[in-house]
Short mmCIF file of C-alpha atoms and ligand atoms in Angstrom, two decimals:
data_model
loop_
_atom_site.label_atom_id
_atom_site.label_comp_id
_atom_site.label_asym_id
_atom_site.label_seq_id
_atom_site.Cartn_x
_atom_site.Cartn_y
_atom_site.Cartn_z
CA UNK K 1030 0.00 0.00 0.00
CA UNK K 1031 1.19 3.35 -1.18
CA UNK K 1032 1.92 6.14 1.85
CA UNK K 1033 -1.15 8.20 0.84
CA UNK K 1034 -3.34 5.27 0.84
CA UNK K 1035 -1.81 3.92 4.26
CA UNK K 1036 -2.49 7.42 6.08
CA UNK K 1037 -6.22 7.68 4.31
CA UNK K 1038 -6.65 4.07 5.89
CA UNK K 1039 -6.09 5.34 8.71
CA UNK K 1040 -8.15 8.47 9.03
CA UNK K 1041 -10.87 5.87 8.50
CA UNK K 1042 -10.01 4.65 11.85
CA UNK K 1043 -12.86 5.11 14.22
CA UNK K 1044 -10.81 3.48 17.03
CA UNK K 1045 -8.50 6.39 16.65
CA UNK K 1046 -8.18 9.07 19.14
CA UNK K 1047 -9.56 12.33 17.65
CA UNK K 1048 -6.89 14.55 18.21
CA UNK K 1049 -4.11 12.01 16.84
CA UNK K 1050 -7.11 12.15 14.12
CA UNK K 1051 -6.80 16.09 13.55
CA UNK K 1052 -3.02 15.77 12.97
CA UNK K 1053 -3.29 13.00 10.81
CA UNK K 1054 -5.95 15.37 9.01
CA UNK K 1055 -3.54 18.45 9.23
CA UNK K 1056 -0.96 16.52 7.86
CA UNK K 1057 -3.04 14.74 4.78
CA UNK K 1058 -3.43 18.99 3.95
CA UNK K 1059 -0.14 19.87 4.55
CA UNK K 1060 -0.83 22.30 7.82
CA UNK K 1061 1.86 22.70 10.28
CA UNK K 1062 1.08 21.32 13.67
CA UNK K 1063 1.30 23.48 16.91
CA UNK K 1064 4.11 22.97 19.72
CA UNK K 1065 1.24 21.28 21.80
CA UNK K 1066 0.24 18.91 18.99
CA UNK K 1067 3.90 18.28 19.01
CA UNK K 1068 4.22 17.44 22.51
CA UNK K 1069 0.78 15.21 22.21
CA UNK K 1070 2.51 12.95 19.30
CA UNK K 1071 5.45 12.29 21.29
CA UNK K 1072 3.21 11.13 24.64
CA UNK K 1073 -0.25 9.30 22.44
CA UNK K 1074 1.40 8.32 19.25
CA UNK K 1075 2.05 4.95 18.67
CA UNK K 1076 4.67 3.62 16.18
CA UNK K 1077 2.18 2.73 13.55
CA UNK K 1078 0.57 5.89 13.62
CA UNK K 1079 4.12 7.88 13.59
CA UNK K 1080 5.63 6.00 10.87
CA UNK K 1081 2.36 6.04 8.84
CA UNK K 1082 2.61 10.48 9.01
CA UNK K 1083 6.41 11.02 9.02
CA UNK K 1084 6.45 8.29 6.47
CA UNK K 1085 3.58 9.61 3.99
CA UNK K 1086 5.20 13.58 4.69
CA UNK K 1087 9.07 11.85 3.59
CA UNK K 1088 8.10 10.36 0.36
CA UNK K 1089 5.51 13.48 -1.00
CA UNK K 1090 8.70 15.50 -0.46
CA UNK K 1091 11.80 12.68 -1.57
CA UNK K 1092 9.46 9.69 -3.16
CA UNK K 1093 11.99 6.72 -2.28
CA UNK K 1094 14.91 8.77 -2.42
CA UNK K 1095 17.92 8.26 -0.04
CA UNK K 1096 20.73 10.17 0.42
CA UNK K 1097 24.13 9.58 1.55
CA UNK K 1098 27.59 11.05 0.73
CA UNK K 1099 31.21 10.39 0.57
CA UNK K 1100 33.01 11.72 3.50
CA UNK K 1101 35.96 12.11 6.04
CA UNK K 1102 35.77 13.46 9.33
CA UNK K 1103 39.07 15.75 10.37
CA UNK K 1104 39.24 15.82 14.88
CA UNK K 1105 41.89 18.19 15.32
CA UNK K 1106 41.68 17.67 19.02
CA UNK K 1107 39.70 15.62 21.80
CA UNK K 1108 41.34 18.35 24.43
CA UNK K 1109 38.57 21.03 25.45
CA UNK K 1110 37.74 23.85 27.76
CA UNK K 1111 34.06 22.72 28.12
CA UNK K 1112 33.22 20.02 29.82
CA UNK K 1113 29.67 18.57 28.45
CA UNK K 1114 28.61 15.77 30.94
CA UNK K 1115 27.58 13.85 27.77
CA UNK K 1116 31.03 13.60 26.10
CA UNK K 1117 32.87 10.65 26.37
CA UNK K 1118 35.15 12.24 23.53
CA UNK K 1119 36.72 15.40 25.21
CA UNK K 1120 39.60 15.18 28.02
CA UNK K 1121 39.80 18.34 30.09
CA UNK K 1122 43.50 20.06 29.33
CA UNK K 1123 44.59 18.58 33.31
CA UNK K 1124 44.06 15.25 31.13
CA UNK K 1125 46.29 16.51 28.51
CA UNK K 1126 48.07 13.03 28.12
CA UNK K 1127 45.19 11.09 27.11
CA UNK K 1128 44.25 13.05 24.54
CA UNK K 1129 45.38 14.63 20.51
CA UNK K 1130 46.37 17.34 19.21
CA UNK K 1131 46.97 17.47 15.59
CA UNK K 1132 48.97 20.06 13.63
CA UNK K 1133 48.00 22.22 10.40
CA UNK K 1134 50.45 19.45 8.84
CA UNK K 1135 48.72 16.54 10.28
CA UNK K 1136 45.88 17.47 9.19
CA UNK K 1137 46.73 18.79 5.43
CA UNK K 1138 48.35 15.14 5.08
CA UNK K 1139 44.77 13.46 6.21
CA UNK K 1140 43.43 16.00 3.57
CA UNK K 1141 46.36 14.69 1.20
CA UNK K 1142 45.80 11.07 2.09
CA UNK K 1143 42.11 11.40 -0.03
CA UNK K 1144 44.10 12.42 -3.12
CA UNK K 1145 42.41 10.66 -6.26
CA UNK K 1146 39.94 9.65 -4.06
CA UNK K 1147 36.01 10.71 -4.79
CA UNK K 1148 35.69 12.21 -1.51
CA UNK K 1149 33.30 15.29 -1.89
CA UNK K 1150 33.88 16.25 2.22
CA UNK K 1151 35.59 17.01 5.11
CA UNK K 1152 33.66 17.30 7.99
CA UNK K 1153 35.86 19.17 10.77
CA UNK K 1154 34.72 19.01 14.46
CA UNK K 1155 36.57 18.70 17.53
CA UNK K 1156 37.52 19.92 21.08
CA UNK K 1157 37.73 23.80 21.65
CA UNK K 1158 41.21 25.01 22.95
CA UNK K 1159 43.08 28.48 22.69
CA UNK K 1160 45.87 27.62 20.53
CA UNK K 1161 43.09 26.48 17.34
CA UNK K 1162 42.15 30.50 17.41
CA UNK K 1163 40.71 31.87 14.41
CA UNK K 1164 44.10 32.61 12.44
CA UNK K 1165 44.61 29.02 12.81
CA UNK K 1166 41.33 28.20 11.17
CA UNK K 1167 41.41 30.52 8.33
CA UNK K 1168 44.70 29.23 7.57
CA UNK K 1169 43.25 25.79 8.09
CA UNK K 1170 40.56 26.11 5.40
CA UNK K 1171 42.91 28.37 3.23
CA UNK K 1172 45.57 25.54 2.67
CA UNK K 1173 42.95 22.92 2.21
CA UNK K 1174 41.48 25.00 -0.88
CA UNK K 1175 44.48 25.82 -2.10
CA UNK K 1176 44.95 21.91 -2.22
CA UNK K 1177 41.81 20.76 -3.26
CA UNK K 1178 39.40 23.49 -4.38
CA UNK K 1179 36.52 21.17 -5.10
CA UNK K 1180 36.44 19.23 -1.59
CA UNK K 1181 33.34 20.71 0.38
CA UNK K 1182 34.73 22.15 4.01
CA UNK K 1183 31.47 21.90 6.64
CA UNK K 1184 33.58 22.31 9.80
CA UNK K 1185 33.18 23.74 13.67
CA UNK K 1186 29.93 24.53 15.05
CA UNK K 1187 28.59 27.91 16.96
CA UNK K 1188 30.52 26.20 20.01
CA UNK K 1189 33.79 27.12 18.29
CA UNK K 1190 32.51 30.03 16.36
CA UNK K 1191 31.27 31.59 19.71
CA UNK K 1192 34.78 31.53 21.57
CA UNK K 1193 37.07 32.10 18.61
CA UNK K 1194 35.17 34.87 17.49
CA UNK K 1195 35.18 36.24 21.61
CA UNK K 1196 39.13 35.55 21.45
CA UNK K 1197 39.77 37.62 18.35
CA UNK K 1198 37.63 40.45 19.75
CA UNK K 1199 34.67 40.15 16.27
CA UNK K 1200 31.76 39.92 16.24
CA UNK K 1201 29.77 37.04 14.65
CA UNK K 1202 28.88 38.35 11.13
CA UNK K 1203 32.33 40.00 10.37
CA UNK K 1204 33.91 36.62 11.81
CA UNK K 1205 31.58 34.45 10.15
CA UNK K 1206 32.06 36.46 6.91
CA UNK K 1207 35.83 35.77 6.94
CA UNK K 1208 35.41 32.33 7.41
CA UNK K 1209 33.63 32.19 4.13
CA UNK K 1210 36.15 33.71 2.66
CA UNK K 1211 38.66 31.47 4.28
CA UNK K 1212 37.19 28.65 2.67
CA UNK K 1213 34.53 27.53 4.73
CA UNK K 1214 31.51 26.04 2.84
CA UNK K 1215 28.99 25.01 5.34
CA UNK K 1216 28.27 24.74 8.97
CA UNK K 1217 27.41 20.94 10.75
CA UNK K 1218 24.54 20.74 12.96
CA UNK K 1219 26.72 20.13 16.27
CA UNK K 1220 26.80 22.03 19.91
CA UNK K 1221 22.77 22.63 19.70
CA UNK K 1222 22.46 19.63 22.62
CA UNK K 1223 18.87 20.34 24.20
CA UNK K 1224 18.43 24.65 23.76
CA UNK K 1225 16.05 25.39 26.72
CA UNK K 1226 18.22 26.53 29.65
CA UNK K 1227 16.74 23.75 32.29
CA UNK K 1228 18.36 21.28 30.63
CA UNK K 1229 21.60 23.31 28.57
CA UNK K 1230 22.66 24.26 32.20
CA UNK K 1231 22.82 21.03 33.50
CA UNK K 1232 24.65 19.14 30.69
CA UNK K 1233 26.47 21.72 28.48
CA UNK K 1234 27.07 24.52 31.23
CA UNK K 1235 28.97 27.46 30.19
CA UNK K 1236 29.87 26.82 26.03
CA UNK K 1237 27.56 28.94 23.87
CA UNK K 1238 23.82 29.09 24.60
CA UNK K 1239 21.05 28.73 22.51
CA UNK K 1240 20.28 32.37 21.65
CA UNK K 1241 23.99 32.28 20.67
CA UNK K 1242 24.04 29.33 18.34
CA UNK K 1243 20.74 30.22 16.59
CA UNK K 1244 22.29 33.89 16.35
CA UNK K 1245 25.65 32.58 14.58
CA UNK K 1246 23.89 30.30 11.95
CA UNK K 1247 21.24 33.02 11.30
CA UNK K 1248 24.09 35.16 10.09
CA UNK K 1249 25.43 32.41 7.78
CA UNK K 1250 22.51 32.06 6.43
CA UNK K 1251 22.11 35.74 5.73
CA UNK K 1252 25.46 35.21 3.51
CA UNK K 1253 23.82 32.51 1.32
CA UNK K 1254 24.86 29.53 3.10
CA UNK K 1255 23.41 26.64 4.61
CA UNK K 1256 23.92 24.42 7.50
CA UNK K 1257 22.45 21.82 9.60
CA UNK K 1258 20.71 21.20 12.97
CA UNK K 1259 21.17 18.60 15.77
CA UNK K 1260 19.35 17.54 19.14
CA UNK K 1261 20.69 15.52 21.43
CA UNK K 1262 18.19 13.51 22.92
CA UNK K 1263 17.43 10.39 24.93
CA UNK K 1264 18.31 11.75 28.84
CA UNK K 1265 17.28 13.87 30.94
CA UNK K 1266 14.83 15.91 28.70
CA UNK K 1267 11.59 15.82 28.47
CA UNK K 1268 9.20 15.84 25.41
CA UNK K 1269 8.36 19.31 25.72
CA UNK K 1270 11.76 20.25 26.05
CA UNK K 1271 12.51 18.13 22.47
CA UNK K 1272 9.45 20.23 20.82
CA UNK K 1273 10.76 23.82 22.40
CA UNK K 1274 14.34 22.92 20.31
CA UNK K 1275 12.51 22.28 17.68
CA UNK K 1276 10.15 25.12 17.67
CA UNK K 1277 13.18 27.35 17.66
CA UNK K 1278 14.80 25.53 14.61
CA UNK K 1279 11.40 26.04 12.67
CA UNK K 1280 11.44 29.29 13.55
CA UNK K 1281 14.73 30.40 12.46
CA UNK K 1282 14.00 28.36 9.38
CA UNK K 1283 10.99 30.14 8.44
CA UNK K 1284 12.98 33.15 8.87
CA UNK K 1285 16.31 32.10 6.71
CA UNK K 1286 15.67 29.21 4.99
CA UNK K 1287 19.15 28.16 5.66
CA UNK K 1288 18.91 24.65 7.01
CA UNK K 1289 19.04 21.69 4.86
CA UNK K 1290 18.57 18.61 7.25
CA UNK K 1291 18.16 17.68 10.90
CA UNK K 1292 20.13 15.60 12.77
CA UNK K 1293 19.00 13.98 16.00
CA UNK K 1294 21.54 12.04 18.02
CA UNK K 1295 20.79 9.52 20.29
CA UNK K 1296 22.51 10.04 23.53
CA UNK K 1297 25.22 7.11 24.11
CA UNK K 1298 26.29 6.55 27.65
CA UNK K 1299 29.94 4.95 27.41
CA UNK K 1300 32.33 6.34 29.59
CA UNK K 1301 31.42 9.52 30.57
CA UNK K 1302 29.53 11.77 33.57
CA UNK K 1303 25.98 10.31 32.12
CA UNK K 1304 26.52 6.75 32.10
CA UNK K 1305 24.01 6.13 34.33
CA UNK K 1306 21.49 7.54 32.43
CA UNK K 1307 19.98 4.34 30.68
CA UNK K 1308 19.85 5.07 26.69
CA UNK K 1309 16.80 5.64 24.61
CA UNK K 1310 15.04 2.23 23.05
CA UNK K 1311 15.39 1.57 19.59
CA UNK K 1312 11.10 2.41 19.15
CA UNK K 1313 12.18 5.37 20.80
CA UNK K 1314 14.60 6.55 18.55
CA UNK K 1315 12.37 5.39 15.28
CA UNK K 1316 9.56 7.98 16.91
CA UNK K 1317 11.78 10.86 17.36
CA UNK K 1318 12.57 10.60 14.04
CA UNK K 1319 8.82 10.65 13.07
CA UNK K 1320 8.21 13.50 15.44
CA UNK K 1321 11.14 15.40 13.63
CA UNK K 1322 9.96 15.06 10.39
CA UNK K 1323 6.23 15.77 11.34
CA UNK K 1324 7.16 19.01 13.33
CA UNK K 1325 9.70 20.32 11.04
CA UNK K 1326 7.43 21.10 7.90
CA UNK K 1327 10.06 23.46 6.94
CA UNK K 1328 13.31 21.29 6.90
CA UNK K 1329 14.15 19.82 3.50
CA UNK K 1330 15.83 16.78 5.11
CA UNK K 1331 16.37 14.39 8.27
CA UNK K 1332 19.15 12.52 8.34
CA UNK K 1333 19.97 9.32 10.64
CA UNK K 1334 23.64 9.14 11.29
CA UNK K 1335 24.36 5.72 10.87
CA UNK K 1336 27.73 5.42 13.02
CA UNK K 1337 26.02 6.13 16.19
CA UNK K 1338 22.92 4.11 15.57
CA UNK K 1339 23.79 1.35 14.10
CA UNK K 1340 23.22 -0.28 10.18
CA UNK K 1341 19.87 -1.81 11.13
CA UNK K 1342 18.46 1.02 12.85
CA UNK K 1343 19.32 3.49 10.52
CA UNK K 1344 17.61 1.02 7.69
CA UNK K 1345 14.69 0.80 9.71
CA UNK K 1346 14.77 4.58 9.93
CA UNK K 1347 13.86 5.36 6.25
CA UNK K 1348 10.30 4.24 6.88
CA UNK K 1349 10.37 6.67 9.89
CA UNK K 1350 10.68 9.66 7.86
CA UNK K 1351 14.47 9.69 7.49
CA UNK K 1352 15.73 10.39 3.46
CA UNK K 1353 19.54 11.00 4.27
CA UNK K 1354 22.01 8.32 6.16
CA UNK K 1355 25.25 10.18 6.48
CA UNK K 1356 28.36 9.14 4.52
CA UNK K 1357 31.29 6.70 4.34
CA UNK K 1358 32.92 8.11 7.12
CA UNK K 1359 36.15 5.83 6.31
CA UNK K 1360 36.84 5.89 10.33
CA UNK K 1361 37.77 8.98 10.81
CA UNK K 1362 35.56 9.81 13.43
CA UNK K 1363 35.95 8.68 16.97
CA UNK K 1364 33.18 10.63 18.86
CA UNK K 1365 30.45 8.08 19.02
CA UNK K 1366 32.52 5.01 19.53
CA UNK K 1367 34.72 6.44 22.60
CA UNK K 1368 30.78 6.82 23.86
CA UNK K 1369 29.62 3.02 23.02
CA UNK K 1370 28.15 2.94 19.83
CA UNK K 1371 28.02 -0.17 18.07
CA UNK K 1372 30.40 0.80 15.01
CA UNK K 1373 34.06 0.87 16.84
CA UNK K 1374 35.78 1.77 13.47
CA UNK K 1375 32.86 3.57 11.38
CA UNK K 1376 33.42 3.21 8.20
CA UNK K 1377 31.27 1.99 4.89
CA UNK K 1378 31.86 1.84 1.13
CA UNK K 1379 29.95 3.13 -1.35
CA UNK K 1380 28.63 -0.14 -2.35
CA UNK K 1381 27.68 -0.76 1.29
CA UNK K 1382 25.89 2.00 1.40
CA UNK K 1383 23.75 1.67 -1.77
CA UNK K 1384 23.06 -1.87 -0.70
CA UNK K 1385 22.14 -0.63 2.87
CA UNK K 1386 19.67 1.63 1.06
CA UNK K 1387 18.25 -0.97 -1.63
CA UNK K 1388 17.53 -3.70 1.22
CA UNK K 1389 15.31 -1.39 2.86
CA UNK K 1390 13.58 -0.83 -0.34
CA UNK K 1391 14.87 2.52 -1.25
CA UNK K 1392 16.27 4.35 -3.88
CA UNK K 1393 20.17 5.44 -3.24
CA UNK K 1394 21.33 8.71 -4.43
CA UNK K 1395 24.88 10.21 -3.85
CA UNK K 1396 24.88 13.19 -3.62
CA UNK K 1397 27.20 16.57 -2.74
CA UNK K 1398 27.29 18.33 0.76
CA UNK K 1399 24.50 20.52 -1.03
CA UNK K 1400 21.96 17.78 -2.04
CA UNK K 1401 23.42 17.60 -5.85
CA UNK K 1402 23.09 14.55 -7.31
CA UNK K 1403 26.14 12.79 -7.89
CA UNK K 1404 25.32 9.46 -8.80
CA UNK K 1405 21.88 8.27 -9.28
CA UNK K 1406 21.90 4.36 -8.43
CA UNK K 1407 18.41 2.77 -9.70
CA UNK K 1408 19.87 0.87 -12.16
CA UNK K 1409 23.79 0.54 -11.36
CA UNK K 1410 24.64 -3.27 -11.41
CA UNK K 1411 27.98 -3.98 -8.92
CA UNK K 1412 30.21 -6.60 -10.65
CA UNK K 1413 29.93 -9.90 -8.82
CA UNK K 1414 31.75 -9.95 -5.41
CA UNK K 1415 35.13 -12.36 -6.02
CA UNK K 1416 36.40 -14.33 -3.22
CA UNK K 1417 39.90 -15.55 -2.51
CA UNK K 1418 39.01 -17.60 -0.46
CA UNK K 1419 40.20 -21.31 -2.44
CA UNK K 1420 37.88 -23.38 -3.70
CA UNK K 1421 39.72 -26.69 -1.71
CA UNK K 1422 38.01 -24.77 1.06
CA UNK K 1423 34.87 -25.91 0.47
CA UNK K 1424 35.86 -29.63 -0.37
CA UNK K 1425 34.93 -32.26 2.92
CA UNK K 1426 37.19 -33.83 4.62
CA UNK K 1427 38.01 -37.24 3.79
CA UNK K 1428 37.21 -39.11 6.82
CA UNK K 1429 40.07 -41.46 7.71
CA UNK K 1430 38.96 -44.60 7.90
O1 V47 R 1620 27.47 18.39 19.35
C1 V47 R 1620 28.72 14.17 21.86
C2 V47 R 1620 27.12 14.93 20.05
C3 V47 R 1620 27.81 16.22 18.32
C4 V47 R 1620 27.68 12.37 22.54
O2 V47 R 1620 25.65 18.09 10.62
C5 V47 R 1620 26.98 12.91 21.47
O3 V47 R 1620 25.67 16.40 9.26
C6 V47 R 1620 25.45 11.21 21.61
O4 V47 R 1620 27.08 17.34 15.34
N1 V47 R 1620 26.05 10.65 22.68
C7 V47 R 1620 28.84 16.37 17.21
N2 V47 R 1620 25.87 12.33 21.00
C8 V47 R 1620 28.48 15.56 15.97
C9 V47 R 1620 27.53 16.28 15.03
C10 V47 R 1620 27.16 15.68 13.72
C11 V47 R 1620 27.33 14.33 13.47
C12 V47 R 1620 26.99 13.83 12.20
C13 V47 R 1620 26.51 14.64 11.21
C14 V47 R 1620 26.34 16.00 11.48
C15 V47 R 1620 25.86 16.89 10.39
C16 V47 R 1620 26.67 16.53 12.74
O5 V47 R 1620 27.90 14.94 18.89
C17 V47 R 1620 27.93 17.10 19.53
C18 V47 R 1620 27.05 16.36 20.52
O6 V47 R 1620 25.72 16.77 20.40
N3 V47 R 1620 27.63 14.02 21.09
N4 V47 R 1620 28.76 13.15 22.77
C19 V47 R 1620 27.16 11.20 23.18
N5 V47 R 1620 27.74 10.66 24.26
FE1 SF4 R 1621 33.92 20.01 24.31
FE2 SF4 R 1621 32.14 19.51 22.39
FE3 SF4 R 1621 32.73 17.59 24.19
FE4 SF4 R 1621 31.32 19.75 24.94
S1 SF4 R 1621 30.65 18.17 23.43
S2 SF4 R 1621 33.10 18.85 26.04
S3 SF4 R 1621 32.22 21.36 23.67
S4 SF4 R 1621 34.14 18.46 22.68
#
């Protein structure tokens, strides 16, 4: 049964509660639901229901469509100033031994290392500490372009932004301005954790607050660029907490226009000052993703980052309202595995990926950091997979007699 058909079906339901009914309606029209409807989906919405609206709202805007790139992640550091009681990544600067910190070298040669390689872009996140200032950064991006014009730079978040910017005495639209100019293509979703204070305050105390991030990617927007959004969810929040942070994205959004996709992350609990906060179930997960896509009317995308939740989740995810998986990743990232998720060394091909996709009945696109089709897969055959393993292998035994 086709997604209209499945959500008609079930505005047919008399069984159904009749405000779950009235969104359903709402959403059949294409009318944006309020923050209390929100907050109602998230407490009376069962699975079913969820899937059936985020599901029928994903493929009137994408069809079967599902996105992924081909990516590296640069870390310069895991050493930061901030201490998030979520990250299992960072190690305060007293911790200084257990932790990196690469060079402008180090990481032009991981740059350099993708040479030949169809790589479309580096993602860039890490720790914040004084001595990667804004010079540093500019430079950063500079030599990178100057290497490899084409590769796609989305690096540091308004968490970075906000204290390099302080440092160097600018203020956000003159610094963000000279980023772009630096290099710098787009902006990830990272550092938006939970906005509303209540909660900010009690995991990510004293990096840039809400106000402050929104501020710093309404200002790239205003220079023609995009970005993305994440929430961090699955601890000590509550629903209406997870519909104020996304009242404020779809807010912003209506205003710029600027965000392509959101990114919710599951909270992971390995090693660090939240581990005994239990995790989020994987039904849980599959509704926020409904929710998202339900809520945000506005956002062009959600995307389910595969390296923290797993290949079979994020498959299960496409029927959940989720169009975009993330990227090859090539294990260059070390954020979700230090806190427990089940990829230790993320990494995929591009086959993987497309086969990922197709198993769960979808459509695989790659595409550029922008959403520009790359490849279009429908009808790309893979050659055979070859094995080396001999064929004596497979002979039996002789059984002595
Ligand atoms: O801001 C840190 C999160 C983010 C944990 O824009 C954790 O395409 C769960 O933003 N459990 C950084 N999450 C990563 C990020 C991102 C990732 C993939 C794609 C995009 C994109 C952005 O990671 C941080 C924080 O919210 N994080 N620790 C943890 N224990
Ligand atoms: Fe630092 Fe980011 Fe970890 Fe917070 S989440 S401690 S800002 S690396």
């Amino acid at each position: 049964m086709d997604a209209g058909k499945k959500l008609t079906f079930l505005l047919s339901n008399i069984h159904l509660d009749n405000r779950l009914k009235a969104i359903a309606e709402k959403v059949y029209h294409g009318v944006r639901i309020s923050e209390e409807e929100g907050v109602l989906l998230f407490e009376k919405g069962e699975l079913g229901y969820l899937g059936t609206l985020a599901n029928f709202i994903r493929e009137r805007r994408h069809g079967d469509l599902t996105y992924f790139n081909r990516n590296f992640h640069i870390e310069p550091t895991n050493l930061c100033v901030y201490d998030c009681k979520f990250c299992s990544y960072s190690r305060l600067i007293k911790e200084r031994a257990d932790g990196w910190e690469a060079t402008m070298e180090e990481m032009l040669s991981q740059v350099q290392s993708y040479d030949g390689e169809p790589v479309t872009e580096a993602h860039i996140v890490g720790g914040v500490l004084p001595q990667y200032d804004m010079a540093f950064y500019m430079e950063l991006f500079s030599a990178i372009k100057r290497h490899r014009p084409d590769l796609h730079i989305k690096a540091l978040t308004p968490v970075e932004y906000h204290y390099i910017f302080k440092k160097a005495k600018v203020d956000y639209a003159t610094g963000m301005a000279m980023m772009k100019e630096a290099g710098l293509d787009s902006m990830p979703g990272g550092g938006a954790e939970i906005f509303h204070p209540e909660i900010r305050e009690q995991i990510a105390k004293d990096k840039c607050d809400a106000t402050q991030w929104l501020q710093i990617h309404e200002v790239w927007h205003q220079l023609g660029m995009h970005s993305n959004a994440t929430m961090l969810y699955g601890h000590i929040e509550q629903y209406w907490h997870r519909i104020d942070h996304m009242e404020r994205l779809r807010a912003l959004q209506d205003t710029t226009g600027g965000f392509q996709t959101f990114v919710p992350l599951k909270f992971r609990n390995k090693d660090n000052q939240m581990s005994h906060v239990a995790e989020s179930s994987v039904i849980e997960d599959l509704k926020n993703y409904a929710v998202s896509r339900i809520y945000l009317d506005n956002f062009p995308h959600i995307k389910a980052y595969w390296a923290m939740i797993s290949r079979e989740t994020a498959q299960l995810s496409l029927g959940f309202g989720v169009d975009d998986i993330d990227g090859t990743l090539d294990d260059t990232t070390k954020i979700y595995s230090m806190a427990g998720a089940e990829e230790q060394h993320p990494a995929m091909s591009t086959r993987e990926l497309v086969e990922l996709i197709r198993n769960a009945g979808r459509h695989p696109i790659e595409r550029d950091t922008l959403y520009r089709v790359i490849t279009d897969y429908r009808d790309v055959v893979f050659e055979e997979k070859t094995t080396s393993t001999p064929a004596a292998y497979y002979q039996l035994p002789v059984l002595n007699k």
